Amino acid sequence: MLNPATEEVVATVPAASAADVDAAVVRATRAQTAWAALAPGDRARLLRRFAAVVDDHVEELAALEVREAGHVLGNARWEAGNVRDLLDYAAGGVERLTGRQIPVPGGLDVTLLEPLGVVGVIAPWNFPMPIAAWGTAPALAAGNAVLLKPAETTPLTALRLAELALDAGLPEHLFQVLPGHGPVAGDALVRHPGVAKIVFTGSTRVGKQVLARCADQVKRVTLELGGKSPNIVFADADLEAAATAAPMSFLDNSGQDCCARTRILVQRPVYDRFLDLLAPAIENVTVGDPAAPGTDMGPLISRPQLDRVRSYVTADMPGIRGKAPDGPGYWYPPTVLTGVDPGARVAVEEVFGPVAVVLPFEDEADAIRLANATEYGLSGSLWTRDVGRALRVSQAVRAGNLSVNSHSSVRYWTPFGGYRQSGIGRELGPDALAAFTETKNVFISTEGPAQ
């Protein structure tokens, strides 16, 4: 694996084979039985201890993330802290994972929430730590074992987290990391009959394959896939605030974010004014060494990803362009395109890089039409001072996570998931643990024996 900022080798990690996956499932199954038998309070204490150990190693984990993924240091620290916070949050739900009592004639009906068994988590390279934790923490809290397959380019933080779990006292083999290639280790994990659920985050193309293979076993699956999110700016909005926030709504993590607001929709009367405000905000974004203080944006993850982003933009396209370093590394400048046809490839496909388009709209209905003119439905923002409009448009836009007068819509204590081809399921928020359980229904008769 290479450092995307320098193209230097960071580490060499052996790739897991299908046989390695099979052996890991056997070990995880034994560990899960003992883990599920622990008193809920004991599981919660161990998870809180895991969170505390992660907290002690935030700087180490952040430094690993900078080297393997090219994330700026501030973001990498936040990501390590997010793992800690999510473990704490999930631990708080262990003793509250309760069933229901349902009134029925002739007896008492209760439901029990039982762990699924072994859960496979396939994490992406764009946010290796937090997205891995989004599946791992609630699955462990609910009494499951977890097999985590990180992306080929970013396995180091996952491997370190598994070591920290053992340091915290979690049982051996309960949380295992299987670095490897998707078509080998990932496919073996999806197909394995001993894996009860798959949590996959990645491209829609691969997500469809995962879904089909899970369907063959009627296996539970959660998919968090692509996005092409709108950022809708109405004429009555605080334009300065909207323009100031817009750059990092799609440049965070170098645009390698399925929630990136890459379609900026601006009401026509303020379109030119918005662009005037947006231009200096884009030009002032600092792109460079991700480990350096003050850097806003680092490199893309790899040469293939850089080539993909370049394929969407030609030099003659009008717009606003920032600056990026020359020399080694996978650098691409912040780019905002104007005058683009709404149906153009760059306007409807997920670029997964620091590229956005600005499109004008006429009125509320037109804004909703443009916002929904994509196969995706993951995230989005809208800017307006009209509360009624904010509610109407939020209900009309077909996306799972929306923010008003902000571009922040993802929090571990609230649900997260998409509509349409952006995914299936929600595993954050107050119902996260229940997503990793099976509901068992038990009827207890209170009638006497037949005479």
Short mmCIF file of N, CA, C and O in Angstrom, two decimals, residues 232 234 267 361-371 384 386 388-394 396-397:
data_model
loop_
_atom_site.label_atom_id
_atom_site.label_comp_id
_atom_site.label_asym_id
_atom_site.label_seq_id
_atom_site.Cartn_x
_atom_site.Cartn_y
_atom_site.Cartn_z
N ILE A 232 -29.07 22.94 -2.08
CA ILE A 232 -30.08 23.83 -2.67
C ILE A 232 -30.04 25.18 -1.97
O ILE A 232 -30.25 25.26 -0.75
N PHE A 234 -31.77 28.80 -1.86
CA PHE A 234 -32.88 29.65 -2.28
C PHE A 234 -32.48 31.13 -2.19
O PHE A 234 -31.54 31.51 -1.47
N GLN A 267 -31.00 29.35 -6.83
CA GLN A 267 -32.15 30.03 -7.45
C GLN A 267 -31.63 31.15 -8.36
O GLN A 267 -30.73 31.90 -8.01
N PHE A 361 -31.92 27.17 -10.77
CA PHE A 361 -33.30 26.72 -10.80
C PHE A 361 -34.23 27.92 -10.66
O PHE A 361 -33.82 28.99 -10.21
N GLU A 362 -35.49 27.70 -11.04
CA GLU A 362 -36.43 28.83 -11.10
C GLU A 362 -37.22 29.00 -9.81
O GLU A 362 -37.34 30.11 -9.28
N ASP A 363 -37.82 27.93 -9.32
CA ASP A 363 -38.70 28.04 -8.17
C ASP A 363 -38.60 26.76 -7.35
O ASP A 363 -37.78 25.87 -7.64
N GLU A 364 -39.42 26.66 -6.32
CA GLU A 364 -39.36 25.52 -5.41
C GLU A 364 -39.57 24.19 -6.14
O GLU A 364 -38.84 23.22 -5.91
N ALA A 365 -40.56 24.15 -7.01
CA ALA A 365 -40.84 22.92 -7.73
C ALA A 365 -39.66 22.52 -8.62
O ALA A 365 -39.33 21.33 -8.74
N ASP A 366 -39.04 23.51 -9.25
CA ASP A 366 -37.89 23.24 -10.11
C ASP A 366 -36.71 22.73 -9.29
O ASP A 366 -35.98 21.82 -9.72
N ALA A 367 -36.51 23.29 -8.10
CA ALA A 367 -35.43 22.84 -7.23
C ALA A 367 -35.62 21.38 -6.84
O ALA A 367 -34.67 20.58 -6.86
N ILE A 368 -36.83 21.02 -6.49
CA ILE A 368 -37.12 19.64 -6.10
C ILE A 368 -36.92 18.70 -7.28
O ILE A 368 -36.35 17.60 -7.13
N ARG A 369 -37.36 19.14 -8.46
CA ARG A 369 -37.19 18.30 -9.66
C ARG A 369 -35.71 18.03 -9.91
O ARG A 369 -35.30 16.87 -10.15
N LEU A 370 -34.88 19.07 -9.86
CA LEU A 370 -33.45 18.89 -10.10
C LEU A 370 -32.80 18.06 -9.00
O LEU A 370 -31.94 17.21 -9.27
N ALA A 371 -33.20 18.30 -7.76
CA ALA A 371 -32.61 17.55 -6.65
C ALA A 371 -32.87 16.06 -6.78
O ALA A 371 -32.02 15.24 -6.42
N THR A 384 -32.36 28.32 3.37
CA THR A 384 -33.50 29.23 3.28
C THR A 384 -33.79 29.79 4.66
O THR A 384 -33.49 29.15 5.68
N ASP A 386 -36.97 30.54 5.29
CA ASP A 386 -38.40 30.22 5.38
C ASP A 386 -38.56 28.82 5.98
O ASP A 386 -38.25 27.81 5.32
N GLY A 388 -41.25 27.11 6.70
CA GLY A 388 -42.22 26.30 5.96
C GLY A 388 -41.61 25.70 4.72
O GLY A 388 -41.82 24.51 4.41
N ARG A 389 -40.85 26.50 3.99
CA ARG A 389 -40.18 25.97 2.79
C ARG A 389 -39.19 24.87 3.17
O ARG A 389 -39.09 23.84 2.47
N ALA A 390 -38.45 25.09 4.25
CA ALA A 390 -37.48 24.08 4.67
C ALA A 390 -38.16 22.73 4.91
O ALA A 390 -37.67 21.68 4.50
N LEU A 391 -39.32 22.76 5.57
CA LEU A 391 -40.05 21.52 5.84
C LEU A 391 -40.62 20.92 4.56
O LEU A 391 -40.54 19.70 4.36
N ARG A 392 -41.19 21.75 3.69
CA ARG A 392 -41.77 21.23 2.44
C ARG A 392 -40.70 20.57 1.56
O ARG A 392 -40.89 19.45 1.05
N VAL A 393 -39.59 21.26 1.40
CA VAL A 393 -38.56 20.74 0.51
C VAL A 393 -37.89 19.52 1.12
O VAL A 393 -37.58 18.55 0.42
N SER A 394 -37.68 19.53 2.43
CA SER A 394 -37.10 18.35 3.08
C SER A 394 -37.96 17.11 2.88
O SER A 394 -37.45 16.00 2.69
N ALA A 396 -39.95 16.65 0.33
CA ALA A 396 -40.06 16.34 -1.10
C ALA A 396 -38.79 15.77 -1.69
O ALA A 396 -38.84 15.01 -2.66
N VAL A 397 -37.63 16.12 -1.14
CA VAL A 397 -36.37 15.61 -1.66
C VAL A 397 -36.20 14.16 -1.23
O VAL A 397 -36.30 13.83 -0.04
#
